[in-house]
């Protein structure tokens, strides 16, 4: 594909852009979610599709956040056929759960999305990519500029493979060094006043838990990792930005300091806690696909060992550079987990869509030890069920489930169980954890059977591992 | 003997139903400061229903009732005396208020020493029947003395020492005051170590995240355990009353102490 | 007159009672689908135990366990008596 020469890519306004491009011809469109709830760009673009009554849209946002109200309006007007995404939360999620789509909803993983785009399964006509900083030729990064968001891991595959690549920015500089999005892939640059609202871009919710139940779960996880001898020189580790995961990271840090251990890398979503450990010399490299706070964002530009990576390099199983194939430990959450260790983070127990895999299934599939941390009971709902409402990550990829009242180990992991034979921790079968929960909650009534399929959960292997149903 | 005593608010279901999660040796369910005046009835009923439904074999459960001058004192006891609890923690304790409590319960009592008069009459208090131990309430005490609380605790050193001495002499538990700074992990450690070094057998806390530190500090160390095992082993094969180990004399009191360490180590799963 | 007990905190509920022409139980719960029937049973069994009829019980539930629902009801009833 030939892209335009460097000089004439810049377009002053969206209106000028729509004069050049007939959007009715381009129905498969993609966005990224690095600006999270602060994103102005997605709504700006889609409101135009709404006005111009573009029908049969196929949407490929890497995630859908509560502020993405234009999607809701398009759905209400029945202008969208299919949505393919990795995470969906808020009014759009509720609407789809209650009404379905005229086509279907496909829930992918971060690695799976990149793979689908690269391998041509997801054909994107226009990738609308909000970038916090770019140069006039279209070299762009996410970690510079007033509305900086950090690594731009998710839209890189889009920029390489979409028919038309449109950058939207509020900050054009003379020259961008080592760009994440490369000029040779960029067709147009649209300049606007502001791509987003700072407050919403950096959520500020990444805090270590102080809740005593959460602290207890983190403590149990730390003790488990200790007994399994997982914290050893050169180990690699990923923990999300959840409060319990971060508390686990805190304990891992203590252990590393006490035993003078240095880790090789941390990967995934990066927070100030990970940055601190990099700066204290406790870990060699951070492979960052997404930043969760400003400290993480600013660390990229000053520390060469804090490396932004693409979603493909992060988690695409067919990417030879995939970082997580060397991952030793990952700490993940769960809305539900079942007797086969299948984990759900896609729907709540009422069947409403509340999230999605993101990198959950990717990292669980690759890491040598996958640890799920969750309270045993949430608002009277036991976390353990016979069968989860929706499978996000297959049980064969889950090894340990840690709660405040005990730990279950996947029976397939005989090696781990052997190591824990003389454990001081309360190691029990997962069914026993369900019984403990039921002593408090009693057995919840099964949700009514639902049979109208509205979407599917597609694993990074391309296998359909579960279906989503109309509520 | 309990190392840790964790206060749990009596009218908060989310805390109550998790009281066994935090691994505190003893729990003090609170009817006093953490329960609003108009909710005293609600707390009693909640705790009664809770303890009727759930059983805790491994944990000693106490209830901190309202003080004997308050209108809630009697009903706090009468409504809970049949429950499966170890005893009561009595705030603003004095010899006379303990007498009042003794009249209505045969369960164990932990008086809170939180007034200058109680400090002066410590022995009298310790000598009463059914006393399990004395708990220092430094916040109220220093308030009455109109002095500031500090982390170092110089202002309560005399009281702490007096409680330790008295409890030791009367063979009851000495329970240190809670550390009130919730998130200061260094602080709770130092404060616990300080109390343990002074001779306290236990420490109370108002935040679940403090329990682990207290348990660690008030447990016998691995070296203590190892040495005690050696002493007991040698004592078993030794027919004389005293013997020498590593060039040091070992006699009956030292053997007794070693046995106590092992009992504790077994109880706390440290062997 | 209405009499209440409990709180809006997680794992708690607010139970409100008032005299009524017949016995009615109204439940609003974040776990209604899973535990609505169970909550209703706890309330009606407690009323039976106490020998109480012709009462309106409103329960606003934030995931309370049975013992909490029962004790909040008992407290509200006691407050009505007094």
Coordinates of N, CA and C in Angstrom, one line a residue, chain B residues 5-215:
Chain B
X5 N -5.1 -9.3 70.4 CA -6.5 -9.0 70.7 C -7.0 -7.9 69.7
X6 N -7.9 -8.3 68.8 CA -8.3 -7.4 67.7 C -9.7 -6.9 68.1
X7 N -9.9 -5.6 68.1 CA -11.2 -5.0 68.3 C -12.0 -5.0 67.0
X8 N -13.2 -5.5 67.0 CA -14.1 -5.5 65.8 C -15.3 -4.7 66.2
X9 N -15.8 -3.7 65.4 CA -17.0 -2.9 65.7 C -18.2 -3.9 65.8
X10 N -19.0 -3.7 66.8 CA -20.1 -4.6 67.1 C -21.3 -4.5 66.2
X11 N -21.4 -3.4 65.4 CA -22.6 -3.2 64.6 C -22.3 -3.2 63.1
X12 N -21.2 -3.7 62.7 CA -20.7 -3.7 61.3 C -20.6 -5.1 60.8
X13 N -21.7 -5.6 60.1 CA -21.7 -7.0 59.6 C -20.5 -7.4 58.8
X14 N -20.0 -6.5 57.9 CA -18.9 -6.8 57.0 C -17.7 -7.2 57.8
X15 N -17.5 -6.6 59.0 CA -16.3 -6.9 59.8 C -16.6 -8.1 60.7
X16 N -17.8 -8.1 61.3 CA -18.2 -9.2 62.2 C -18.0 -10.6 61.5
X17 N -18.6 -10.7 60.3 CA -18.6 -12.0 59.6 C -17.2 -12.4 59.1
X18 N -16.2 -11.5 59.2 CA -14.9 -11.8 58.8 C -13.9 -11.9 60.0
X19 N -14.5 -11.9 61.2 CA -13.6 -11.8 62.3 C -12.5 -12.9 62.4
X20 N -12.8 -14.1 61.8 CA -11.8 -15.2 61.9 C -10.8 -15.1 60.8
X21 N -10.9 -14.1 59.9 CA -10.0 -14.1 58.7 C -8.7 -13.5 59.1
X22 N -8.6 -12.7 60.1 CA -7.4 -11.9 60.3 C -6.4 -12.6 61.2
X23 N -6.7 -13.8 61.6 CA -5.7 -14.6 62.4 C -5.3 -14.0 63.7
X24 N -6.2 -13.2 64.3 CA -6.0 -12.7 65.7 C -6.3 -13.9 66.6
X25 N -5.5 -14.0 67.7 CA -5.7 -15.1 68.6 C -7.0 -14.8 69.4
X26 N -7.3 -13.6 69.7 CA -8.5 -13.2 70.4 C -9.2 -12.1 69.7
X27 N -10.5 -12.0 69.8 CA -11.3 -11.0 69.2 C -12.1 -10.2 70.3
X28 N -12.1 -8.9 70.2 CA -12.9 -8.2 71.2 C -14.0 -7.5 70.3
X29 N -15.2 -8.0 70.4 CA -16.3 -7.4 69.7 C -16.8 -6.1 70.5
X30 N -16.8 -5.0 69.9 CA -17.0 -3.7 70.6 C -18.4 -3.3 70.6
X31 N -18.9 -3.0 71.8 CA -20.3 -2.4 72.0 C -20.1 -0.9 72.4
X32 N -18.9 -0.5 72.7 CA -18.7 0.8 73.3 C -18.4 1.9 72.2
X33 N -17.2 2.3 72.1 CA -16.9 3.5 71.2 C -17.3 3.4 69.8
X34 N -17.2 2.2 69.2 CA -17.5 2.1 67.8 C -19.0 1.9 67.5
X35 N -19.8 1.9 68.5 CA -21.3 1.8 68.2 C -22.0 3.0 68.7
X36 N -22.8 3.6 67.8 CA -23.5 4.9 68.1 C -24.5 4.6 69.2
X37 N -24.8 5.6 70.0 CA -25.7 5.4 71.2 C -27.0 4.8 70.7
X38 N -27.6 5.3 69.6 CA -28.9 4.8 69.3 C -28.9 3.4 68.6
X39 N -27.7 2.9 68.4 CA -27.6 1.6 67.8 C -27.1 0.5 68.8
X40 N -27.1 0.8 70.1 CA -26.6 -0.2 71.0 C -27.4 -1.4 71.0
X41 N -28.8 -1.2 70.9 CA -29.7 -2.4 70.8 C -29.4 -3.2 69.6
X42 N -29.2 -2.5 68.4 CA -29.0 -3.2 67.2 C -27.7 -4.1 67.3
X43 N -26.6 -3.5 67.9 CA -25.4 -4.3 68.0 C -25.6 -5.6 68.8
X44 N -26.2 -5.4 69.9 CA -26.5 -6.6 70.8 C -27.2 -7.7 70.0
X45 N -28.2 -7.3 69.3 CA -29.0 -8.3 68.6 C -28.2 -8.9 67.5
X46 N -27.5 -8.1 66.7 CA -26.7 -8.5 65.6 C -25.6 -9.6 66.1
X47 N -24.9 -9.2 67.2 CA -23.9 -10.1 67.7 C -24.5 -11.4 68.2
X48 N -25.6 -11.3 68.9 CA -26.3 -12.5 69.4 C -26.7 -13.4 68.3
X49 N -27.3 -12.9 67.2 CA -27.6 -13.7 66.1 C -26.4 -14.3 65.4
X50 N -25.4 -13.5 65.3 CA -24.1 -13.9 64.6 C -23.5 -15.1 65.4
X51 N -23.3 -14.9 66.7 CA -22.6 -16.0 67.5 C -23.5 -17.2 67.7
X52 N -24.8 -17.0 67.5 CA -25.7 -18.2 67.6 C -25.5 -19.1 66.4
X53 N -25.3 -18.4 65.3 CA -25.2 -19.1 64.0 C -23.8 -19.6 63.7
X54 N -22.8 -18.9 64.1 CA -21.4 -19.3 63.7 C -20.6 -19.6 65.0
X55 N -19.8 -20.7 64.9 CA -19.0 -21.2 66.0 C -17.5 -21.0 65.8
X56 N -16.8 -20.5 66.7 CA -15.3 -20.3 66.5 C -14.6 -21.1 67.6
X57 N -14.0 -22.2 67.2 CA -13.3 -23.0 68.2 C -12.0 -22.5 68.6
X58 N -11.3 -21.9 67.6 CA -9.9 -21.6 67.8 C -9.6 -20.2 68.3
X59 N -10.7 -19.4 68.3 CA -10.5 -18.0 68.7 C -11.2 -17.7 70.0
X60 N -10.6 -17.0 70.9 CA -11.2 -16.5 72.1 C -12.0 -15.2 71.8
X61 N -13.3 -15.2 72.1 CA -14.1 -14.1 71.7 C -14.5 -13.4 73.0
X62 N -14.3 -12.1 73.1 CA -14.7 -11.2 74.2 C -15.6 -10.2 73.6
X63 N -16.4 -9.6 74.5 CA -17.2 -8.4 74.1 C -16.8 -7.3 75.0
X64 N -16.5 -6.2 74.4 CA -16.3 -4.9 75.2 C -17.7 -4.3 75.4
X65 N -18.1 -4.4 76.6 CA -19.4 -3.8 77.0 C -19.2 -2.3 77.3
X66 N -20.3 -1.6 77.5 CA -20.3 -0.2 77.9 C -20.0 -0.2 79.4
X67 N -19.4 0.9 79.8 CA -19.0 1.0 81.2 C -20.1 0.9 82.2
X68 N -19.8 0.7 83.5 CA -20.8 0.4 84.5 C -21.7 1.6 84.8
X69 N -21.2 2.8 84.5 CA -22.0 4.0 84.7 C -23.0 4.2 83.6
X70 N -22.8 3.6 82.5 CA -23.7 3.9 81.3 C -25.0 3.1 81.5
X71 N -26.0 3.6 80.8 CA -27.3 2.9 80.9 C -27.3 1.5 80.1
X72 N -26.2 1.2 79.4 CA -26.2 0.0 78.5 C -25.6 -1.2 79.2
X73 N -24.8 -0.9 80.3 CA -24.0 -1.9 80.9 C -24.7 -3.2 81.2
X74 N -25.8 -3.2 81.9 CA -26.4 -4.4 82.4 C -27.0 -5.2 81.2
X75 N -27.7 -4.5 80.3 CA -28.3 -5.2 79.2 C -27.2 -5.8 78.2
X76 N -26.1 -5.1 78.1 CA -25.0 -5.6 77.3 C -24.6 -7.0 77.8
X77 N -24.6 -7.2 79.1 CA -24.2 -8.5 79.6 C -25.3 -9.5 79.6
X78 N -26.5 -9.0 80.1 CA -27.6 -10.0 80.2 C -28.0 -10.6 78.8
X79 N -27.9 -9.8 77.8 CA -28.3 -10.3 76.4 C -27.2 -11.2 75.8
X80 N -26.0 -11.2 76.4 CA -25.0 -12.0 75.7 C -24.3 -13.0 76.6
X81 N -24.8 -13.1 77.8 CA -24.1 -14.0 78.8 C -24.3 -15.5 78.4
X82 N -25.3 -15.8 77.7 CA -25.5 -17.2 77.3 C -24.7 -17.6 76.1
X83 N -24.1 -16.6 75.4 CA -23.4 -16.9 74.1 C -22.1 -17.6 74.4
X84 N -21.6 -18.2 73.3 CA -20.4 -18.9 73.4 C -19.2 -18.0 73.3
X85 N -19.0 -17.2 74.4 CA -17.9 -16.2 74.4 C -17.0 -16.5 75.6
X86 N -15.8 -16.1 75.6 CA -14.9 -16.3 76.7 C -15.1 -15.3 77.8
X87 N -15.5 -14.1 77.5 CA -15.7 -13.1 78.6 C -15.9 -11.7 78.1
X88 N -15.7 -10.8 79.0 CA -16.0 -9.4 78.8 C -14.8 -8.5 79.0
X89 N -14.7 -7.5 78.2 CA -13.7 -6.5 78.4 C -14.5 -5.3 79.0
X90 N -14.0 -4.8 80.1 CA -14.7 -3.8 80.8 C -14.0 -2.4 80.8
X91 N -14.6 -1.4 80.1 CA -13.9 -0.1 80.0 C -14.0 0.6 81.3
X92 N -13.2 1.6 81.5 CA -13.1 2.5 82.6 C -13.2 1.7 83.9
X93 N -12.4 0.6 84.0 CA -12.5 -0.3 85.1 C -12.0 0.3 86.4
X94 N -12.7 -0.1 87.5 CA -12.2 0.2 88.9 C -12.7 -1.0 89.7
X95 N -12.1 -1.2 90.9 CA -12.5 -2.3 91.7 C -14.1 -2.4 91.8
X96 N -14.7 -1.3 92.0 CA -16.2 -1.3 92.2 C -16.9 -1.7 91.0
X97 N -16.5 -1.3 89.8 CA -17.2 -1.7 88.6 C -17.0 -3.1 88.3
X98 N -15.8 -3.6 88.6 CA -15.6 -5.1 88.4 C -16.5 -5.9 89.3
X99 N -16.7 -5.4 90.5 CA -17.6 -6.1 91.4 C -19.0 -6.2 90.8
X100 N -19.4 -5.0 90.2 CA -20.8 -5.0 89.6 C -20.9 -6.1 88.5
X101 N -19.8 -6.2 87.7 CA -19.8 -7.1 86.6 C -19.8 -8.6 87.1
X102 N -19.0 -8.8 88.2 CA -18.9 -10.1 88.8 C -20.3 -10.6 89.3
X103 N -21.1 -9.7 89.7 CA -22.5 -10.1 90.1 C -23.3 -10.7 89.0
X104 N -23.0 -10.3 87.8 CA -23.9 -10.7 86.7 C -23.3 -11.7 85.7
X105 N -22.0 -12.0 85.9 CA -21.5 -13.0 84.9 C -20.4 -13.8 85.7
X106 N -20.3 -15.1 85.2 CA -19.2 -15.9 85.7 C -18.2 -16.1 84.6
X107 N -18.2 -15.3 83.6 CA -17.2 -15.4 82.5 C -16.0 -14.6 82.9
X108 N -14.9 -14.8 82.1 CA -13.7 -14.1 82.4 C -13.8 -12.6 82.1
X109 N -12.9 -11.8 82.8 CA -13.0 -10.4 82.6 C -11.7 -9.8 82.3
X110 N -11.6 -8.9 81.4 CA -10.4 -8.1 81.1 C -10.7 -6.7 81.4
X111 N -10.3 -6.1 82.5 CA -10.5 -4.7 82.8 C -9.6 -3.8 81.9
X112 N -10.1 -2.7 81.4 CA -9.3 -1.8 80.7 C -8.8 -0.7 81.7
X113 N -7.5 -0.6 81.8 CA -6.9 0.4 82.7 C -6.7 1.7 81.9
X114 N -7.6 2.6 82.2 CA -7.6 3.8 81.4 C -7.9 5.1 82.2
X115 N -7.7 5.0 83.6 CA -7.8 6.2 84.4 C -6.7 6.2 85.4
X116 N -6.3 7.3 85.9 CA -5.2 7.4 86.9 C -5.6 6.6 88.1
X117 N -6.8 6.6 88.5 CA -7.2 5.9 89.7 C -7.0 4.4 89.5
X118 N -7.4 3.9 88.3 CA -7.2 2.5 88.0 C -5.7 2.1 88.1
X119 N -4.8 3.0 87.6 CA -3.4 2.7 87.7 C -3.0 2.6 89.1
X120 N -3.5 3.5 89.9 CA -3.1 3.5 91.4 C -3.6 2.2 92.1
X121 N -4.8 1.7 91.7 CA -5.4 0.6 92.3 C -5.2 -0.7 91.6
X122 N -4.1 -0.8 90.8 CA -3.9 -1.9 89.9 C -3.9 -3.3 90.6
X123 N -3.2 -3.4 91.7 CA -3.2 -4.7 92.4 C -4.5 -5.1 92.9
X124 N -5.3 -4.2 93.4 CA -6.6 -4.5 93.8 C -7.5 -5.1 92.7
X125 N -7.3 -4.5 91.5 CA -8.0 -4.9 90.3 C -7.5 -6.3 89.9
X126 N -6.2 -6.5 89.9 CA -5.6 -7.8 89.5 C -6.0 -8.9 90.3
X127 N -6.3 -8.7 91.6 CA -6.6 -9.7 92.6 C -8.1 -10.2 92.5
X128 N -8.9 -9.5 91.8 CA -10.3 -9.8 91.7 C -10.5 -11.2 91.0
X129 N -11.6 -11.9 91.3 CA -11.9 -13.2 90.6 C -12.1 -13.0 89.1
X130 N -11.9 -14.1 88.4 CA -12.2 -14.2 87.0 C -11.4 -13.2 86.1
X131 N -10.3 -12.7 86.6 CA -9.6 -11.7 85.8 C -8.6 -12.5 84.9
X132 N -8.8 -12.3 83.6 CA -8.0 -13.0 82.6 C -6.7 -12.2 82.3
X133 N -6.8 -10.9 82.4 CA -5.6 -10.1 82.1 C -6.0 -8.6 82.2
X134 N -5.1 -7.7 82.2 CA -5.4 -6.3 82.2 C -5.0 -5.7 80.8
X135 N -5.8 -4.8 80.3 CA -5.6 -4.2 79.1 C -5.4 -2.7 79.3
X136 N -4.2 -2.2 78.8 CA -3.9 -0.8 78.9 C -4.7 0.1 77.9
X137 N -5.4 1.1 78.3 CA -6.1 2.0 77.4 C -5.4 3.3 77.4
X138 N -4.3 3.5 76.6 CA -3.5 4.7 76.8 C -4.1 5.9 76.3
X139 N -5.0 5.8 75.3 CA -5.6 7.0 74.7 C -6.4 7.8 75.8
X140 N -7.3 7.1 76.5 CA -8.2 7.7 77.5 C -7.3 8.1 78.7
X141 N -6.4 7.3 79.0 CA -5.5 7.6 80.2 C -4.8 9.0 80.0
X142 N -4.1 9.1 78.8 CA -3.4 10.3 78.6 C -4.3 11.5 78.4
X143 N -5.5 11.3 77.9 CA -6.5 12.4 77.8 C -6.8 12.9 79.2
X144 N -7.0 11.9 80.1 CA -7.3 12.3 81.5 C -6.1 13.1 82.2
X145 N -5.0 12.6 81.8 CA -3.8 13.2 82.4 C -3.4 14.5 81.6
X146 N -4.2 14.8 80.5 CA -3.9 16.0 79.7 C -2.5 16.0 79.2
X147 N -2.0 14.9 78.7 CA -0.7 14.9 78.1 C -0.8 14.3 76.7
X148 N 0.2 14.5 75.9 CA 0.2 14.0 74.5 C 0.7 12.6 74.4
X149 N 0.1 11.8 73.5 CA 0.6 10.5 73.2 C 1.7 10.6 72.2
X150 N 2.8 9.8 72.4 CA 3.9 9.8 71.4 C 4.1 8.3 71.0
X151 N 4.8 8.2 69.8 CA 5.1 6.8 69.4 C 6.1 6.2 70.4
X152 N 7.0 6.9 70.9 CA 8.0 6.3 71.8 C 7.3 5.9 73.1
X153 N 6.2 6.6 73.5 CA 5.5 6.2 74.6 C 6.1 6.5 76.0
X154 N 7.0 7.5 76.0 CA 7.6 7.8 77.3 C 6.6 8.2 78.4
X155 N 5.5 8.8 77.9 CA 4.5 9.3 78.8 C 3.7 8.1 79.5
X156 N 3.7 6.9 78.9 CA 3.0 5.8 79.5 C 4.0 4.7 80.0
X157 N 5.2 5.0 80.0 CA 6.2 4.0 80.4 C 6.0 3.5 81.8
X158 N 5.7 4.4 82.7 CA 5.5 4.0 84.1 C 4.3 3.1 84.2
X159 N 3.2 3.5 83.5 CA 1.9 2.7 83.6 C 2.2 1.3 82.9
X160 N 2.8 1.3 81.8 CA 3.1 0.1 81.1 C 3.9 -0.9 82.1
X161 N 4.9 -0.3 82.7 CA 5.8 -1.1 83.5 C 5.0 -1.7 84.7
X162 N 4.2 -0.8 85.3 CA 3.4 -1.2 86.5 C 2.4 -2.3 86.1
X163 N 1.8 -2.2 84.9 CA 0.9 -3.2 84.5 C 1.6 -4.6 84.3
X164 N 2.8 -4.5 83.6 CA 3.5 -5.7 83.4 C 3.9 -6.4 84.7
X165 N 4.4 -5.6 85.7 CA 4.8 -6.1 86.9 C 3.6 -6.8 87.7
X166 N 2.5 -6.1 87.7 CA 1.4 -6.5 88.5 C 0.8 -7.8 87.8
X167 N 0.7 -7.8 86.5 CA 0.1 -9.0 85.9 C 1.0 -10.2 86.0
X168 N 2.3 -9.9 85.9 CA 3.3 -11.0 86.1 C 3.1 -11.6 87.5
X169 N 3.1 -10.7 88.5 CA 3.0 -11.2 89.9 C 1.7 -12.0 90.2
X170 N 0.6 -11.6 89.5 CA -0.7 -12.3 89.7 C -1.0 -13.3 88.7
X171 N 0.1 -13.6 87.8 CA -0.1 -14.6 86.8 C -1.3 -14.4 85.9
X172 N -1.5 -13.2 85.4 CA -2.5 -12.9 84.4 C -1.9 -12.3 83.2
X173 N -2.6 -12.2 82.1 CA -2.1 -11.6 80.9 C -1.9 -10.1 81.0
X174 N -0.9 -9.6 80.4 CA -0.8 -8.1 80.3 C -0.9 -7.7 78.8
X175 N -1.9 -6.9 78.5 CA -2.3 -6.6 77.1 C -2.0 -5.1 76.9
X176 N -1.1 -4.9 75.9 CA -0.7 -3.5 75.6 C -1.8 -2.8 74.9
X177 N -1.7 -1.5 74.9 CA -2.7 -0.6 74.3 C -2.6 -0.7 72.7
X178 N -3.7 -0.4 72.0 CA -3.5 -0.4 70.5 C -2.6 0.7 70.0
X179 N -2.0 0.4 68.8 CA -1.3 1.4 68.1 C -2.3 2.1 67.2
X180 N -2.4 3.4 67.2 CA -3.5 4.0 66.5 C -3.3 4.5 65.1
X181 N -2.0 4.5 64.7 CA -1.7 5.0 63.4 C -1.9 3.8 62.4
X182 N -2.9 3.9 61.6 CA -3.4 2.7 60.8 C -2.4 2.2 59.9
X183 N -1.8 3.1 59.1 CA -1.0 2.6 57.9 C 0.5 2.7 58.1
X184 N 0.9 3.0 59.4 CA 2.4 3.1 59.6 C 2.9 1.7 60.0
X185 N 3.4 1.0 59.1 CA 3.9 -0.4 59.3 C 5.1 -0.4 60.2
X186 N 6.0 0.6 60.0 CA 7.2 0.6 60.9 C 6.7 0.9 62.3
X187 N 5.8 1.8 62.4 CA 5.3 2.2 63.8 C 4.7 1.1 64.6
X188 N 3.9 0.3 63.9 CA 3.2 -0.8 64.7 C 4.3 -1.8 65.1
X189 N 5.3 -2.0 64.2 CA 6.3 -3.0 64.6 C 7.2 -2.5 65.8
X190 N 7.6 -1.2 65.7 CA 8.4 -0.7 66.8 C 7.6 -0.7 68.1
X191 N 6.3 -0.3 68.0 CA 5.5 -0.2 69.2 C 5.3 -1.6 69.9
X192 N 5.1 -2.6 69.0 CA 4.9 -4.0 69.5 C 6.2 -4.5 70.1
X193 N 7.3 -4.2 69.5 CA 8.6 -4.7 70.0 C 8.8 -4.0 71.4
X194 N 8.5 -2.8 71.4 CA 8.7 -2.0 72.7 C 7.9 -2.7 73.8
X195 N 6.6 -3.0 73.5 CA 5.8 -3.6 74.5 C 6.3 -5.0 74.9
X196 N 6.7 -5.7 73.9 CA 7.2 -7.1 74.2 C 8.5 -7.0 75.0
X197 N 9.3 -6.1 74.7 CA 10.6 -5.9 75.5 C 10.3 -5.5 76.9
X198 N 9.2 -4.8 77.1 CA 8.9 -4.4 78.5 C 8.3 -5.5 79.3
X199 N 7.8 -6.6 78.6 CA 7.3 -7.8 79.3 C 5.8 -8.0 79.1
X200 N 5.2 -7.3 78.3 CA 3.8 -7.5 78.0 C 3.6 -8.9 77.3
X201 N 2.6 -9.6 77.6 CA 2.3 -10.9 77.0 C 1.6 -10.8 75.7
X202 N 0.9 -9.7 75.5 CA 0.0 -9.5 74.4 C -0.2 -8.1 74.0
X203 N -0.8 -7.9 72.8 CA -1.1 -6.5 72.4 C -2.4 -6.5 71.7
X204 N -3.2 -5.4 72.0 CA -4.4 -5.2 71.3 C -4.3 -4.4 70.1
X205 N -5.2 -4.4 69.2 CA -5.2 -3.6 68.0 C -6.6 -3.2 67.5
X206 N -6.7 -2.1 66.8 CA -8.0 -1.7 66.3 C -8.0 -1.9 64.8
X207 N -6.9 -2.2 64.2 CA -6.9 -2.4 62.8 C -6.4 -3.8 62.4
X208 N -7.2 -4.6 61.6 CA -6.8 -6.0 61.3 C -5.4 -6.1 60.7
X209 N -5.0 -5.0 59.9 CA -3.7 -5.2 59.3 C -2.5 -5.2 60.3
X210 N -2.8 -4.9 61.6 CA -1.7 -4.9 62.6 C -1.5 -6.3 63.2
X211 N -2.5 -7.2 63.0 CA -2.5 -8.5 63.7 C -1.2 -9.3 63.4
X212 N -0.8 -9.4 62.1 CA 0.3 -10.2 61.8 C 1.6 -9.8 62.5
X213 N 1.8 -8.4 62.5 CA 3.0 -7.9 63.2 C 3.0 -8.3 64.7
X214 N 1.8 -8.1 65.3 CA 1.7 -8.4 66.7 C 2.0 -9.9 67.0
X215 N 1.4 -10.8 66.1 CA 1.6 -12.2 66.3 C 3.1 -12.6 66.2

